[in-house]
Amino acid sequence: MKNLYLPITVDHIARVEGKGGVEIIVGDDGVKEVKLNIIEGPRFFEAITVGKKLDEALAVYPRICSFCSAAHKLTAVEAAEKAIGFEVREEIQALREVLYIGDMIESHALHLYLLVLPDYMGYSNPLKMLDKYKKEINIALDLKNLGSWMMDELGARAIHQENVVMGGFGKLPDKTTLEKMKKRLQEALPLAEYTFELFSKLEQYEEVEGPIIHMAVRPRGDVYGIYGDAISVSDGFEFPSEDYKKHMVERVVEHSFAKHSFYNGEKPFMTGAISRVVNHADKLYGRAKELYESHKDLLRPTNPFANNLAQALELVYFMERGIDLIDEALAKWPIRPRDEVAVKDGFGVSTTEAPRGILVYALEVKDGRIAYADIITPTAFNLAMMEVHVRMMAEKHYNDDPERLKYLTEMVVRAYDPCISCSVHVVRL
């Protein structure tokens, strides 16, 4: 008897940024093929900045993403400063991290409450939750507005923050504003703890349980954080950020405008909040550390759905961290906004932890202009691993109602918090 092959497709995955779909081919004896079709058009941010003056290029890079524009701006500026051999003062670095934390708070809150929670509560979109879950929607908006306000104050805009410049900031908020920022973070901490408790009760589907290789930036100063100069792997290996191409190997795949990435060219891997927790939980402190210790059995390194709970844990942590960094900056007040920089030829790599995972910027500067640029985003790193987990879910449910299979595979994708638009990159035309 001839095999019958049935395609099950999700043309456009809902509640993710960008355009992507899932294609599952089912035969008489099970799942034959699973593809994450990334159909977002190629973007040429790297190529179009080659030849531009350095400061002009640094204004272009944050346009890659509206969700994570602060992450792109701050990582690009650090890569440029490394290329020209400049290092910012500690207090400037602390305030840049506070700006980055604003991005982290806004992004995690939107992902958890508006993209993930509707699945668990049985709604197709967050607006339909308003009648029954008004409290949760209000928390989402309060946290989102807090993160957005922090970026506005330190970056001069809620998105595409132009206030971050080589050498420091164009200007700094006054002392009163920073004290207000600290107070608002303190007041929002109970909302973050409520979020953690809420997500600790949600199911992590066992269908996708299995070994995962996790990668995360090793934070500077032995404190859980965002900036670092090396990549830690959950198998115990660690390598300098400059060696990212040796160990995080990109490969073109036919069904995707975004490349897939493999550890040492062989194994898919994961990056994101759960990877940070898996690799660096020992560097947490405060209330977040207590929550980790009491719920570590739920922050499982073997399940991508644990990424949701890890993001909720980070809401608590990064609020505490933001308060401490503001205190560090206030202790050195008044602060000079920036130092003069001398643009020289050179090559620099910056690796930071964006909300969705490792973000890499590699920039070469020659005669004051960009000579080479390579930008790899967390979703590009995650796509190969995401496809593995979608297949695992499909293999358990291919005999179910196709609509339930579609629903479950979309949930797998959303657990990664993908930003598909950012993942599509072309280095050379």
Coordinates of C-alpha atoms in Angstrom, one line a residue:
M1 CA 0.0 0.0 0.0
K2 CA 1.3 3.4 -0.9
N3 CA 2.1 5.8 2.0
L4 CA -0.2 8.8 2.3
Y5 CA 1.6 12.0 3.4
L6 CA -0.4 14.7 5.1
P7 CA 0.9 18.2 5.5
I8 CA 0.0 20.1 8.6
T9 CA 0.9 23.8 8.3
V10 CA 0.8 26.9 10.4
D11 CA 1.4 29.6 7.8
H12 CA 1.9 32.4 10.3
I13 CA 2.8 31.7 13.9
A14 CA 0.6 34.0 16.0
R15 CA 1.9 36.2 18.8
V16 CA 5.5 36.3 17.8
E17 CA 7.5 39.1 16.2
G18 CA 8.1 38.6 12.5
K19 CA 6.8 36.1 9.9
G20 CA 7.4 32.4 10.3
G21 CA 5.4 29.2 9.9
V22 CA 5.5 25.5 10.9
E23 CA 5.3 22.7 8.4
I24 CA 4.8 19.1 9.5
I25 CA 4.6 16.2 7.1
V26 CA 2.9 13.1 8.5
G27 CA 2.9 9.7 6.8
D28 CA 1.3 6.4 7.7
D29 CA 3.9 5.5 10.2
G30 CA 4.5 8.9 11.9
V31 CA 6.1 12.3 11.4
K32 CA 8.3 12.5 8.3
E33 CA 9.5 16.0 8.3
V34 CA 9.3 19.2 10.4
K35 CA 10.3 22.6 9.3
L36 CA 10.3 26.1 10.8
N37 CA 9.8 28.1 7.7
I38 CA 11.2 31.6 8.2
I39 CA 9.7 33.6 5.5
E40 CA 10.7 37.1 6.7
G41 CA 12.4 38.9 3.9
P42 CA 16.2 39.1 4.0
R43 CA 17.5 42.2 5.8
F44 CA 20.7 43.9 4.9
F45 CA 21.6 45.9 8.1
E46 CA 25.2 44.6 8.1
A47 CA 25.8 45.3 4.4
I48 CA 24.2 48.7 4.3
T49 CA 26.4 50.0 7.1
V50 CA 29.7 48.9 5.5
G51 CA 31.4 52.1 4.3
K52 CA 29.3 54.4 6.6
K53 CA 30.9 56.6 9.3
L54 CA 31.0 54.8 12.6
D55 CA 28.6 57.1 14.4
E56 CA 26.1 56.9 11.4
A57 CA 26.3 53.1 11.5
L58 CA 25.7 53.1 15.3
A59 CA 22.4 55.0 14.6
V60 CA 21.3 52.4 12.1
Y61 CA 21.9 49.2 14.1
P62 CA 19.1 49.7 16.8
R63 CA 16.6 49.9 13.9
I64 CA 17.0 46.1 13.5
C65 CA 14.4 45.7 16.3
S66 CA 11.8 47.8 18.1
F67 CA 11.4 45.3 20.9
C68 CA 15.2 45.1 21.6
S69 CA 16.5 48.4 20.2
A70 CA 18.3 49.2 23.5
A71 CA 20.0 45.8 23.3
H72 CA 21.2 46.4 19.8
K73 CA 22.3 50.0 20.5
L74 CA 24.3 49.1 23.6
T75 CA 25.9 46.0 22.1
A76 CA 26.9 47.8 18.9
V77 CA 28.3 50.8 20.8
E78 CA 30.4 48.4 23.0
A79 CA 31.7 46.5 20.0
A80 CA 32.7 49.9 18.4
E81 CA 34.4 51.0 21.6
K82 CA 36.3 47.7 21.8
A83 CA 37.3 48.2 18.1
I84 CA 38.8 51.6 18.8
G85 CA 40.3 50.6 22.1
F86 CA 38.1 52.6 24.5
E87 CA 36.7 51.5 27.8
V88 CA 34.0 53.5 29.7
R89 CA 34.1 54.4 33.3
E90 CA 32.4 52.1 35.9
E91 CA 29.5 54.5 36.6
I92 CA 28.7 54.9 32.9
Q93 CA 28.7 51.1 32.5
A94 CA 26.4 50.8 35.5
L95 CA 23.9 53.3 34.0
R96 CA 24.1 51.6 30.6
E97 CA 23.2 48.4 32.3
V98 CA 20.2 50.1 34.0
L99 CA 19.1 51.1 30.5
Y100 CA 19.5 47.5 29.3
I101 CA 17.4 46.4 32.3
G102 CA 14.6 48.6 31.2
D103 CA 14.6 46.7 27.9
M104 CA 14.6 43.4 29.8
I105 CA 11.7 44.4 32.0
E106 CA 9.5 45.6 29.1
S107 CA 10.3 42.6 26.9
H108 CA 9.8 39.9 29.5
A109 CA 6.5 41.5 30.7
L110 CA 5.1 41.7 27.2
H111 CA 6.2 38.1 26.3
L112 CA 4.9 36.5 29.4
Y113 CA 1.5 38.3 29.8
L114 CA 0.5 39.1 26.3
L115 CA 2.0 36.3 24.2
V116 CA 2.3 33.3 26.5
L117 CA -0.5 33.6 29.1
P118 CA -3.4 33.6 26.6
D119 CA -2.4 30.0 25.6
Y120 CA -2.7 28.8 29.2
M121 CA -5.9 30.7 29.9
G122 CA -7.6 29.5 26.7
Y123 CA -7.7 32.8 24.8
S124 CA -6.6 33.6 21.2
N125 CA -5.4 37.0 22.2
P126 CA -4.8 39.1 25.4
L127 CA -7.6 41.6 24.7
K128 CA -10.1 38.7 25.2
M129 CA -8.7 38.2 28.7
L130 CA -9.7 41.6 29.9
D131 CA -13.0 40.7 31.5
K132 CA -11.7 37.8 33.6
Y133 CA -8.0 38.6 33.9
K134 CA -7.9 42.4 34.1
K135 CA -5.5 42.3 37.0
E136 CA -2.9 40.4 34.9
I137 CA -3.3 42.7 31.9
N138 CA -2.8 45.7 34.2
I139 CA 0.3 44.2 35.7
A140 CA 1.6 43.6 32.2
L141 CA 1.0 47.2 31.2
D142 CA 2.5 48.6 34.5
L143 CA 5.7 46.5 34.0
K144 CA 5.9 47.4 30.3
N145 CA 5.5 51.1 31.1
L146 CA 8.2 51.0 33.8
G147 CA 10.7 49.4 31.4
S148 CA 9.7 51.9 28.6
W149 CA 10.0 54.9 31.0
M150 CA 13.5 53.7 32.1
M151 CA 14.7 53.5 28.5
D152 CA 13.1 56.9 27.7
E153 CA 14.9 58.6 30.6
L154 CA 18.3 57.1 30.0
G155 CA 18.1 56.6 26.2
A156 CA 16.1 59.8 25.4
R157 CA 13.6 57.6 23.6
A158 CA 11.6 54.5 24.5
I159 CA 12.9 52.9 21.2
H160 CA 15.9 53.5 19.1
Q161 CA 17.8 55.2 21.9
E162 CA 20.2 57.8 20.4
N163 CA 21.4 59.1 23.8
V164 CA 24.0 56.3 24.1
V165 CA 27.1 57.4 22.3
M166 CA 30.7 56.3 22.2
G167 CA 32.3 57.4 25.4
G168 CA 29.2 57.4 27.5
F169 CA 25.8 59.2 27.1
G170 CA 24.8 62.4 25.2
K171 CA 23.3 63.6 28.5
L172 CA 22.3 62.0 31.8
P173 CA 19.0 62.3 33.7
D174 CA 19.3 64.4 36.9
K175 CA 19.7 62.9 40.4
T176 CA 16.1 63.3 41.2
T177 CA 15.0 61.2 38.2
L178 CA 17.4 58.4 39.2
E179 CA 16.0 58.4 42.7
K180 CA 12.5 58.2 41.3
M181 CA 13.6 55.3 39.0
K182 CA 14.9 53.4 42.1
K183 CA 11.6 54.1 43.9
R184 CA 9.5 52.8 41.0
L185 CA 11.6 49.7 40.8
Q186 CA 11.1 49.0 44.5
E187 CA 7.3 49.6 44.1
A188 CA 7.2 47.2 41.1
L189 CA 9.0 44.3 42.9
P190 CA 5.7 42.8 44.3
L191 CA 4.3 42.7 40.7
A192 CA 7.4 40.8 39.6
E193 CA 7.0 38.3 42.5
Y194 CA 3.3 37.8 41.6
T195 CA 4.4 37.1 38.0
F196 CA 6.8 34.4 39.2
E197 CA 4.3 32.8 41.4
L198 CA 1.7 32.8 38.5
F199 CA 4.1 31.2 36.0
S200 CA 5.4 28.6 38.5
K201 CA 1.9 27.1 38.4
L202 CA 1.8 26.7 34.6
E203 CA 2.4 23.4 32.8
Q204 CA 5.8 22.6 31.3
Y205 CA 4.9 20.0 28.7
E206 CA 6.8 16.7 29.2
E207 CA 6.6 15.9 25.4
V208 CA 9.6 18.1 24.8
E209 CA 11.6 17.0 27.8
G210 CA 15.2 16.0 26.9
P211 CA 18.9 17.0 27.0
I212 CA 19.6 20.6 25.9
I213 CA 22.9 22.3 25.4
H214 CA 22.7 25.8 26.9
M215 CA 24.9 28.8 26.1
A216 CA 25.0 32.1 28.0
V217 CA 27.4 35.0 28.3
R218 CA 29.6 34.7 31.4
P219 CA 28.8 37.9 33.3
R220 CA 31.5 40.3 34.4
G221 CA 32.2 40.7 38.1
D222 CA 30.9 37.3 39.1
V223 CA 27.4 38.8 39.4
Y224 CA 24.4 37.5 37.3
G225 CA 24.1 40.1 34.6
I226 CA 24.1 41.2 31.0
Y227 CA 27.6 42.1 29.8
G228 CA 30.4 39.6 29.5
D229 CA 33.5 38.7 27.5
A230 CA 33.2 34.9 27.3
I231 CA 30.5 32.3 26.5
S232 CA 29.7 29.5 29.0
V233 CA 28.4 26.2 27.7
S234 CA 26.4 23.9 29.9
D235 CA 28.8 21.0 29.2
G236 CA 31.5 23.0 31.1
F237 CA 33.3 24.4 28.1
E238 CA 33.9 28.2 27.9
F239 CA 35.4 30.3 25.1
P240 CA 36.3 34.0 24.6
S241 CA 33.6 36.1 22.8
E242 CA 36.0 36.7 20.0
D243 CA 36.0 32.9 19.2
Y244 CA 32.2 32.9 18.6
K245 CA 32.5 31.8 15.0
K246 CA 34.6 28.7 15.9
H247 CA 32.0 27.4 18.3
M248 CA 28.6 28.9 17.2
V249 CA 28.7 27.8 13.6
E250 CA 26.0 29.2 11.3
R251 CA 24.7 27.1 8.4
V252 CA 22.3 27.9 5.6
V253 CA 19.1 25.8 5.4
E254 CA 16.9 25.7 2.4
H255 CA 13.6 26.4 4.1
S256 CA 14.7 29.5 6.0
F257 CA 15.9 33.0 5.3
A258 CA 17.6 32.8 8.7
K259 CA 20.6 30.5 9.2
H260 CA 20.7 27.8 11.8
S261 CA 23.4 27.7 14.4
F262 CA 25.3 24.6 15.8
Y263 CA 27.6 24.2 18.7
N264 CA 31.0 23.3 17.2
G265 CA 29.2 22.8 13.9
E266 CA 27.4 19.7 15.1
K267 CA 24.7 20.2 17.9
P268 CA 21.8 22.6 18.1
F269 CA 21.8 24.7 21.3
M270 CA 19.6 27.0 23.3
T271 CA 20.1 30.5 24.6
G272 CA 17.8 32.8 26.6
A273 CA 16.6 33.3 30.2
I274 CA 16.6 29.6 31.1
S275 CA 20.2 29.2 29.7
R276 CA 21.3 32.1 31.8
V277 CA 19.8 30.5 34.9
V278 CA 21.2 27.0 34.1
N279 CA 24.7 28.3 33.5
H280 CA 24.8 31.1 36.1
A281 CA 22.3 30.6 38.9
D282 CA 25.1 30.6 41.4
K283 CA 25.6 34.3 40.6
L284 CA 22.0 35.3 41.5
Y285 CA 21.4 37.1 44.8
G286 CA 18.6 38.6 46.9
R287 CA 14.9 37.6 46.6
A288 CA 15.6 36.1 43.1
K289 CA 18.1 33.8 44.7
E290 CA 15.6 32.7 47.3
L291 CA 12.9 32.0 44.6
Y292 CA 15.4 30.1 42.6
E293 CA 16.3 27.9 45.6
S294 CA 12.7 27.2 46.4
H295 CA 11.6 26.4 42.8
K296 CA 14.8 25.0 41.2
D297 CA 13.0 21.8 40.3
L298 CA 10.7 23.9 38.0
L299 CA 13.6 25.7 36.3
R300 CA 14.6 22.6 34.5
P301 CA 17.5 22.6 32.0
T302 CA 15.7 19.9 30.0
N303 CA 12.5 21.7 29.0
P304 CA 12.2 24.8 26.8
F305 CA 8.9 25.8 28.6
A306 CA 11.0 26.5 31.7
N307 CA 12.2 29.6 29.7
N308 CA 8.9 31.3 30.7
L309 CA 9.5 30.8 34.4
A310 CA 13.1 31.8 34.0
Q311 CA 12.0 35.1 32.5
A312 CA 9.6 35.6 35.4
L313 CA 12.5 35.0 37.8
E314 CA 14.6 37.6 35.9
L315 CA 11.9 40.2 36.3
V316 CA 12.5 39.9 40.1
Y317 CA 16.3 39.8 39.7
F318 CA 16.8 42.6 37.3
M319 CA 14.6 45.0 39.4
E320 CA 16.8 44.2 42.4
R321 CA 19.9 44.6 40.2
G322 CA 18.7 47.9 38.8
I323 CA 18.2 49.3 42.3
D324 CA 21.8 48.3 43.2
L325 CA 23.2 49.8 40.0
I326 CA 21.4 53.1 40.6
D327 CA 22.8 53.2 44.1
E328 CA 26.3 52.7 42.7
A329 CA 25.8 55.5 40.2
L330 CA 24.3 57.9 42.9
A331 CA 27.3 57.2 45.1
K332 CA 29.6 58.8 42.5
W333 CA 27.2 61.7 41.7
P334 CA 27.7 64.1 39.9
I335 CA 28.7 62.0 36.9
R336 CA 30.3 63.4 33.8
P337 CA 28.1 62.1 30.9
R338 CA 30.9 61.1 28.5
D339 CA 34.6 61.1 27.7
E340 CA 36.2 62.1 24.5
V341 CA 37.1 59.2 22.2
A342 CA 39.7 58.9 19.4
V343 CA 38.5 56.8 16.5
K344 CA 41.2 54.4 15.4
D345 CA 41.4 51.3 13.2
G346 CA 40.5 48.0 14.9
F347 CA 38.2 45.1 15.4
G348 CA 35.9 44.5 18.3
V349 CA 33.4 41.9 19.4
S350 CA 30.7 42.5 22.0
T351 CA 28.5 39.7 23.4
T352 CA 25.6 40.7 25.7
E353 CA 22.5 39.0 27.0
A354 CA 19.5 40.4 25.2
P355 CA 16.1 39.4 26.7
R356 CA 15.9 36.5 24.2
G357 CA 19.6 35.4 24.7
I358 CA 23.1 36.0 23.4
L359 CA 23.5 38.9 21.0
V360 CA 26.7 39.2 19.1
Y361 CA 28.1 42.3 17.3
A362 CA 31.5 42.1 15.5
L363 CA 32.6 45.3 13.9
E364 CA 35.8 46.3 12.1
V365 CA 36.6 50.0 11.9
K366 CA 39.0 51.4 9.2
D367 CA 39.6 55.1 8.5
G368 CA 36.6 56.0 10.8
R369 CA 34.1 53.8 8.8
I370 CA 32.7 50.4 9.2
A371 CA 34.8 47.9 7.1
Y372 CA 33.0 44.7 8.3
A373 CA 29.9 43.9 10.4
D374 CA 28.5 40.6 11.6
I375 CA 25.4 40.6 13.8
I376 CA 23.8 37.4 15.2
T377 CA 20.7 37.5 17.3
P378 CA 19.4 35.0 19.9
T379 CA 16.6 33.7 17.7
A380 CA 19.1 32.8 14.9
F381 CA 21.0 30.9 17.5
N382 CA 17.8 29.1 18.7
L383 CA 16.1 28.1 15.5
A384 CA 17.8 24.7 15.1
M385 CA 17.0 23.7 18.7
M386 CA 13.5 25.1 18.3
E387 CA 12.9 22.9 15.3
V388 CA 14.0 19.9 17.3
H389 CA 11.5 20.6 20.0
V390 CA 8.7 21.3 17.5
R391 CA 9.4 17.8 16.1
M392 CA 9.3 16.2 19.5
M393 CA 5.9 17.8 20.2
A394 CA 4.7 16.7 16.7
E395 CA 5.8 13.1 17.2
K396 CA 3.7 12.8 20.4
H397 CA 0.5 14.4 18.9
Y398 CA 0.5 13.7 15.1
N399 CA -2.6 11.5 15.6
D400 CA -4.5 14.3 17.4
D401 CA -6.9 16.8 15.9
P402 CA -4.6 18.9 13.6
E403 CA -5.8 22.1 15.3
R404 CA -4.5 20.8 18.7
L405 CA -1.2 19.9 17.1
K406 CA -0.9 23.4 15.6
Y407 CA -1.8 24.9 19.0
L408 CA 0.9 22.8 20.8
T409 CA 3.6 23.4 18.3
E410 CA 3.0 27.2 18.4
M411 CA 3.3 27.1 22.2
V412 CA 6.7 25.5 21.8
V413 CA 7.8 28.2 19.5
R414 CA 6.5 31.0 21.8
A415 CA 8.3 29.5 24.8
Y416 CA 11.5 30.6 23.0
D417 CA 10.2 34.2 22.8
P418 CA 11.5 34.4 19.2
C419 CA 12.1 37.7 17.3
I420 CA 12.0 36.3 13.8
S421 CA 12.6 39.6 12.0
C422 CA 15.9 40.0 13.8
S423 CA 17.0 36.5 13.0
V424 CA 17.3 37.1 9.3
H425 CA 20.7 38.5 8.4
V426 CA 22.9 38.7 5.4
V427 CA 26.6 39.6 5.9
R428 CA 27.5 40.1 2.2
L429 CA 25.4 41.1 -0.8

